[in-house]
Amino acid sequence: MATTELQMSPQLEQIHGEIRDLFRALSNGFQRLDKMKDSNRQSKQLEELTGKMRECKRLIKEFDREIKDEESKNPPEVNKQLNDEKQSMIKELNSYVAMRKTYMNTLGNKKIELFDMGAGVSEPTADENVKMASSMSNQELVDHGMKTMDETDQAIERSKKVVEQTIEVGTQTAGTLKGQTDQMGRIVNELDTIQFSIKKASQLVKEIGRQVATDKCIMLFLFLIVCGVIAIIVVKIVNPNNKDIRDIPGLAPPAPSRRLLYLRSPQ
C-alpha cells in the first residue's frame, strides 16, 4: 500500500517513514551480505542488520499504539487501511527475520539467535528452525509476528515489576540506613557529652586535690608552730634563767623565789 494513499497524522507519517527507511537499509544490507565471502564480515553484517530489525520492531509497536490512540478519530475505512499497513510491515519484518536465520544456518551457527522480540523467550534451534519466508503464508507470518510482540509485552511487564520491586527494596534500605545514621549521630553526640563531663570531673578532682594538699600544709605549719610554742613554754618553765630564750609576749616571767628570814627571839 502506497504511503500517499494512507491518511495519517504527522506522528504516524514520521514513524511510517522511519520504518520504511529501515526496510530499505535491511534490503540493501542483505544484498551486500550475498556478496561477502569472509565469514567474519558476514557475522558483523548480520549483527548490524539484527540491530536494525530490533529498531524496526520497536517502531512498528509504536505505530500500532498511535493507531489505537487515533482509532476513535478516524473513519472505519482509514483504521482498516492503517491496520493493513501495520500487518504488511510485520510480514515484511518477519521475512527479514527468516532471511537472517537462513544466513545464520549457512554460517554454521548451531544455536540460532532468533530475532529478539522479547527477553526471556526460548528460541528454536537450527533443527527446529522456522520455515523460509517463501514457504510461509501471509497469515502465518502475521501470526508469528503478533505472537512475538505479545511475548515481548509480557517480558516488558515482568521487567517493570522487577524494577518496581527493586526500587521499593532500595527505598526501604535507604530509610533503614537513614535511621541508623541518625542513631549513630545521637550516639556520637552523647559520647562527646560524656567525654566533656569526664574532662570537667578530672579538672575538679585536680582542684580538690590541690586544695587538700594546701590545707594539709597549713595544718602542718600550725602544728609545728604550736609545738614550738609549747616547747618554749616548757623550757622556760624548767629553766627560767636561760637567757637564750626570749620571753614569750603576754606570758609573765616566773616570780623570783623568796626567802623567809627566821628571827629567833632572845631568851
Tab-separated table of C-alpha atoms in Angstrom:
chain	number	residue	atom	x	y	z
A	1	MET	CA	0.000	0.000	0.000
A	2	ALA	CA	1.489	3.319	-1.017
A	3	THR	CA	2.166	5.885	1.625
A	4	THR	CA	0.286	8.609	-0.284
A	5	GLU	CA	-2.925	6.529	-0.208
A	6	LEU	CA	-2.914	6.417	3.599
A	7	GLN	CA	-4.457	9.133	5.702
A	8	MET	CA	-2.034	9.537	8.604
A	9	SER	CA	-1.368	12.059	11.305
A	10	PRO	CA	2.054	13.768	11.278
A	11	GLN	CA	3.223	11.451	14.054
A	12	LEU	CA	2.182	8.334	12.150
A	13	GLU	CA	3.778	9.629	8.967
A	14	GLN	CA	7.082	10.147	10.754
A	15	ILE	CA	7.054	6.665	12.291
A	16	HIS	CA	5.984	5.095	8.994
A	17	GLY	CA	8.782	6.884	7.151
A	18	GLU	CA	11.393	5.678	9.673
A	19	ILE	CA	10.157	2.099	9.319
A	20	ARG	CA	10.356	2.302	5.506
A	21	ASP	CA	13.888	3.703	5.736
A	22	LEU	CA	14.872	0.763	7.917
A	23	PHE	CA	13.330	-1.707	5.469
A	24	ARG	CA	15.374	-0.186	2.645
A	25	ALA	CA	18.501	-0.418	4.774
A	26	LEU	CA	17.728	-4.071	5.555
A	27	SER	CA	17.187	-4.866	1.866
A	28	ASN	CA	20.476	-3.258	0.902
A	29	GLY	CA	22.243	-4.932	3.806
A	30	PHE	CA	21.169	-8.419	2.792
A	31	GLN	CA	22.174	-7.687	-0.800
A	32	ARG	CA	25.654	-6.750	0.386
A	33	LEU	CA	25.677	-9.849	2.570
A	34	ASP	CA	25.252	-12.034	-0.509
A	35	LYS	CA	28.424	-10.565	-1.994
A	36	MET	CA	30.552	-11.096	1.127
A	37	LYS	CA	32.815	-14.135	1.247
A	38	ASP	CA	34.508	-13.661	4.606
A	39	SER	CA	32.536	-15.269	7.442
A	40	ASN	CA	33.686	-12.691	9.993
A	41	ARG	CA	32.408	-9.829	7.865
A	42	GLN	CA	29.171	-11.700	7.339
A	43	SER	CA	28.711	-12.153	11.092
A	44	LYS	CA	29.366	-8.465	11.706
A	45	GLN	CA	26.927	-7.520	8.962
A	46	LEU	CA	24.281	-9.807	10.471
A	47	GLU	CA	24.734	-8.131	13.861
A	48	GLU	CA	24.159	-4.720	12.296
A	49	LEU	CA	21.077	-5.984	10.470
A	50	THR	CA	19.767	-7.507	13.709
A	51	GLY	CA	20.044	-4.107	15.400
A	52	LYS	CA	18.036	-2.539	12.572
A	53	MET	CA	15.391	-5.265	12.959
A	54	ARG	CA	15.075	-4.539	16.666
A	55	GLU	CA	14.626	-0.845	15.950
A	56	CYS	CA	12.090	-1.639	13.241
A	57	LYS	CA	10.125	-3.861	15.636
A	58	ARG	CA	10.051	-1.052	18.210
A	59	LEU	CA	8.756	1.421	15.654
A	60	ILE	CA	6.026	-0.995	14.498
A	61	LYS	CA	4.800	-1.298	18.090
A	62	GLU	CA	4.848	2.481	18.406
A	63	PHE	CA	2.957	2.694	15.101
A	64	ASP	CA	0.349	0.278	16.485
A	65	ARG	CA	-0.061	2.360	19.664
A	66	GLU	CA	-0.598	5.510	17.637
A	67	ILE	CA	-3.248	3.737	15.549
A	68	LYS	CA	-5.105	2.714	18.698
A	69	ASP	CA	-4.857	6.239	20.145
A	70	GLU	CA	-6.315	7.746	16.954
A	71	GLU	CA	-8.831	4.992	16.282
A	72	SER	CA	-11.764	6.978	17.662
A	73	LYS	CA	-10.887	10.000	15.496
A	74	ASN	CA	-10.615	8.177	12.163
A	75	PRO	CA	-13.318	6.657	9.982
A	76	PRO	CA	-13.515	2.830	9.950
A	77	GLU	CA	-12.038	2.578	6.432
A	78	VAL	CA	-8.990	4.622	7.471
A	79	ASN	CA	-8.466	2.440	10.549
A	80	LYS	CA	-8.673	-0.640	8.331
A	81	GLN	CA	-6.079	0.768	5.917
A	82	LEU	CA	-3.726	1.625	8.774
A	83	ASN	CA	-4.095	-1.846	10.325
A	84	ASP	CA	-3.499	-3.456	6.923
A	85	GLU	CA	-0.347	-1.376	6.566
A	86	LYS	CA	0.772	-2.480	10.011
A	87	GLN	CA	0.211	-6.146	9.117
A	88	SER	CA	2.121	-5.615	5.877
A	89	MET	CA	5.089	-4.164	7.781
A	90	ILE	CA	5.008	-7.053	10.269
A	91	LYS	CA	5.028	-9.508	7.382
A	92	GLU	CA	7.969	-7.731	5.744
A	93	LEU	CA	9.882	-7.641	9.004
A	94	ASN	CA	9.335	-11.368	9.570
A	95	SER	CA	10.622	-12.063	6.072
A	96	TYR	CA	13.902	-10.380	7.038
A	97	VAL	CA	13.940	-12.363	10.282
A	98	ALA	CA	13.625	-15.589	8.289
A	99	MET	CA	16.381	-14.458	5.931
A	100	ARG	CA	18.633	-13.811	8.912
A	101	LYS	CA	18.024	-17.316	10.248
A	102	THR	CA	18.915	-18.758	6.870
A	103	TYR	CA	22.203	-16.872	6.797
A	104	MET	CA	22.956	-17.945	10.351
A	105	ASN	CA	22.468	-21.572	9.343
A	106	THR	CA	24.695	-21.032	6.344
A	107	LEU	CA	27.422	-19.698	8.630
A	108	GLY	CA	27.226	-22.952	10.629
A	109	ASN	CA	25.903	-21.427	13.831
A	110	LYS	CA	24.418	-24.316	15.810
A	111	LYS	CA	22.416	-22.109	18.109
A	112	ILE	CA	20.155	-19.791	16.186
A	113	GLU	CA	19.785	-16.432	17.837
A	114	LEU	CA	16.222	-15.736	16.849
A	115	PHE	CA	15.487	-12.077	16.403
A	116	ASP	CA	14.988	-10.809	19.926
A	117	MET	CA	11.323	-9.858	20.074
A	118	GLY	CA	11.276	-10.244	23.875
A	119	ALA	CA	13.654	-11.033	26.711
A	120	GLY	CA	13.413	-14.450	28.278
A	121	VAL	CA	11.682	-16.106	25.281
A	122	SER	CA	13.047	-19.519	24.394
A	123	GLU	CA	14.321	-19.658	20.837
A	124	PRO	CA	14.324	-22.600	18.428
A	125	THR	CA	17.497	-24.400	17.484
A	126	ALA	CA	18.720	-24.955	13.949
A	127	ASP	CA	16.909	-28.325	13.697
A	128	GLU	CA	13.621	-26.642	14.675
A	129	ASN	CA	14.099	-23.615	12.520
A	130	VAL	CA	11.129	-21.655	11.300
A	131	LYS	CA	10.055	-22.057	7.699
A	132	MET	CA	11.584	-19.992	4.979
A	133	ALA	CA	9.664	-16.790	4.292
A	134	SER	CA	8.906	-18.006	0.789
A	135	SER	CA	7.182	-21.117	2.162
A	136	MET	CA	5.113	-19.306	4.814
A	137	SER	CA	1.721	-17.820	4.152
A	138	ASN	CA	0.977	-14.209	4.902
A	139	GLN	CA	-1.257	-15.164	7.815
A	140	GLU	CA	1.462	-17.378	9.328
A	141	LEU	CA	3.960	-14.531	9.154
A	142	VAL	CA	1.467	-12.110	10.682
A	143	ASP	CA	0.531	-14.551	13.454
A	144	HIS	CA	4.178	-15.233	14.215
A	145	GLY	CA	4.928	-11.516	14.427
A	146	MET	CA	1.970	-10.778	16.672
A	147	LYS	CA	2.812	-13.703	18.932
A	148	THR	CA	6.367	-12.489	19.287
A	149	MET	CA	5.164	-8.967	20.088
A	150	ASP	CA	2.843	-10.339	22.772
A	151	GLU	CA	5.751	-12.239	24.304
A	152	THR	CA	7.770	-9.034	24.262
A	153	ASP	CA	4.982	-7.161	26.059
A	154	GLN	CA	4.849	-9.840	28.730
A	155	ALA	CA	8.606	-9.717	29.161
A	156	ILE	CA	8.496	-5.928	29.465
A	157	GLU	CA	5.781	-6.164	32.126
A	158	ARG	CA	7.880	-8.668	34.066
A	159	SER	CA	10.853	-6.344	33.801
A	160	LYS	CA	8.754	-3.435	35.065
A	161	LYS	CA	7.657	-5.465	38.082
A	162	VAL	CA	11.263	-6.379	38.842
A	163	VAL	CA	12.276	-2.713	38.563
A	164	GLU	CA	9.407	-1.642	40.849
A	165	GLN	CA	10.362	-4.263	43.422
A	166	THR	CA	13.992	-3.190	43.216
A	167	ILE	CA	13.028	0.464	43.723
A	168	GLU	CA	10.840	-0.482	46.699
A	169	VAL	CA	13.622	-2.501	48.317
A	170	GLY	CA	16.050	0.334	47.646
A	171	THR	CA	13.687	2.838	49.273
A	172	GLN	CA	13.281	0.652	52.354
A	173	THR	CA	17.031	0.146	52.563
A	174	ALA	CA	17.632	3.883	52.239
A	175	GLY	CA	15.129	4.563	55.039
A	176	THR	CA	16.787	1.986	57.281
A	177	LEU	CA	20.230	3.417	56.581
A	178	LYS	CA	18.984	6.932	57.320
A	179	GLY	CA	17.545	5.791	60.655
A	180	GLN	CA	20.794	4.045	61.552
A	181	THR	CA	22.787	7.129	60.525
A	182	ASP	CA	20.646	9.363	62.758
A	183	GLN	CA	21.054	6.915	65.642
A	184	MET	CA	24.833	6.864	65.179
A	185	GLY	CA	24.805	10.672	65.179
A	186	ARG	CA	22.948	10.716	68.501
A	187	ILE	CA	25.379	8.191	69.979
A	188	VAL	CA	28.345	10.309	68.868
A	189	ASN	CA	26.792	13.411	70.453
A	190	GLU	CA	26.218	11.509	73.697
A	191	LEU	CA	29.821	10.276	73.668
A	192	ASP	CA	31.038	13.854	73.179
A	193	THR	CA	28.915	14.974	76.140
A	194	ILE	CA	30.274	12.158	78.315
A	195	GLN	CA	33.838	12.948	77.314
A	196	PHE	CA	33.316	16.624	78.170
A	197	SER	CA	31.839	15.653	81.563
A	198	ILE	CA	34.833	13.383	82.262
A	199	LYS	CA	37.237	16.233	81.487
A	200	LYS	CA	35.368	18.598	83.802
A	201	ALA	CA	35.330	15.967	86.553
A	202	SER	CA	39.073	15.399	86.118
A	203	GLN	CA	39.745	19.127	86.448
A	204	LEU	CA	37.526	19.316	89.539
A	205	VAL	CA	39.338	16.370	91.145
A	206	LYS	CA	42.681	18.046	90.463
A	207	GLU	CA	41.486	21.292	92.052
A	208	ILE	CA	40.169	19.439	95.091
A	209	GLY	CA	43.488	17.615	95.377
A	210	ARG	CA	45.409	20.884	95.284
A	211	GLN	CA	43.108	22.381	97.926
A	212	VAL	CA	43.529	19.328	100.169
A	213	ALA	CA	47.314	19.489	99.797
A	214	THR	CA	47.287	23.191	100.672
A	215	ASP	CA	45.118	22.558	103.760
A	216	LYS	CA	47.483	19.805	104.896
A	217	CYS	CA	50.488	22.095	104.546
A	218	ILE	CA	48.757	24.823	106.548
A	219	MET	CA	47.778	22.339	109.254
A	220	LEU	CA	51.356	21.056	109.364
A	221	PHE	CA	52.755	24.581	109.747
A	222	LEU	CA	50.246	25.360	112.502
A	223	PHE	CA	51.110	22.114	114.264
A	224	LEU	CA	54.819	22.947	114.087
A	225	ILE	CA	54.167	26.444	115.435
A	226	VAL	CA	52.089	25.107	118.326
A	227	CYS	CA	54.727	22.500	119.111
A	228	GLY	CA	57.404	25.216	119.102
A	229	VAL	CA	55.428	27.431	121.420
A	230	ILE	CA	54.769	24.535	123.777
A	231	ALA	CA	58.465	23.624	123.734
A	232	ILE	CA	59.478	27.174	124.540
A	233	ILE	CA	56.990	27.337	127.385
A	234	VAL	CA	58.232	24.072	128.809
A	235	VAL	CA	61.871	25.117	128.570
A	236	LYS	CA	61.103	28.478	130.118
A	237	ILE	CA	59.332	26.854	132.997
A	238	VAL	CA	62.043	24.282	133.572
A	239	ASN	CA	64.928	26.707	133.212
A	240	PRO	CA	63.676	30.220	133.781
A	241	ASN	CA	67.198	31.648	133.965
A	242	ASN	CA	68.046	30.626	130.450
A	243	LYS	CA	68.825	33.870	128.728
A	244	ASP	CA	68.974	32.318	125.274
A	245	ILE	CA	65.220	32.063	125.213
A	246	ARG	CA	63.326	35.308	124.947
A	247	ASP	CA	60.218	35.851	126.952
A	248	ILE	CA	57.060	34.962	125.254
A	249	PRO	CA	54.926	38.071	124.748
A	250	GLY	CA	51.928	38.058	127.036
A	251	LEU	CA	53.459	35.476	129.306
A	252	ALA	CA	54.742	36.931	132.613
A	253	PRO	CA	58.142	35.742	133.790
A	254	PRO	CA	58.100	33.433	136.782
A	255	ALA	CA	58.125	35.136	140.130
A	256	PRO	CA	61.513	35.039	141.913
A	257	SER	CA	61.724	32.752	144.862
A	258	ARG	CA	61.529	34.498	148.209
A	259	ARG	CA	63.495	33.575	151.315
A	260	LEU	CA	61.887	33.940	154.660
A	261	LEU	CA	64.104	35.119	157.483
A	262	TYR	CA	63.675	33.354	160.704
A	263	LEU	CA	64.236	35.543	163.689
A	264	ARG	CA	64.869	33.861	166.893
A	265	SER	CA	63.514	35.588	169.891
A	266	PRO	CA	66.042	36.469	172.635
A	267	GLN	CA	65.968	34.344	175.569
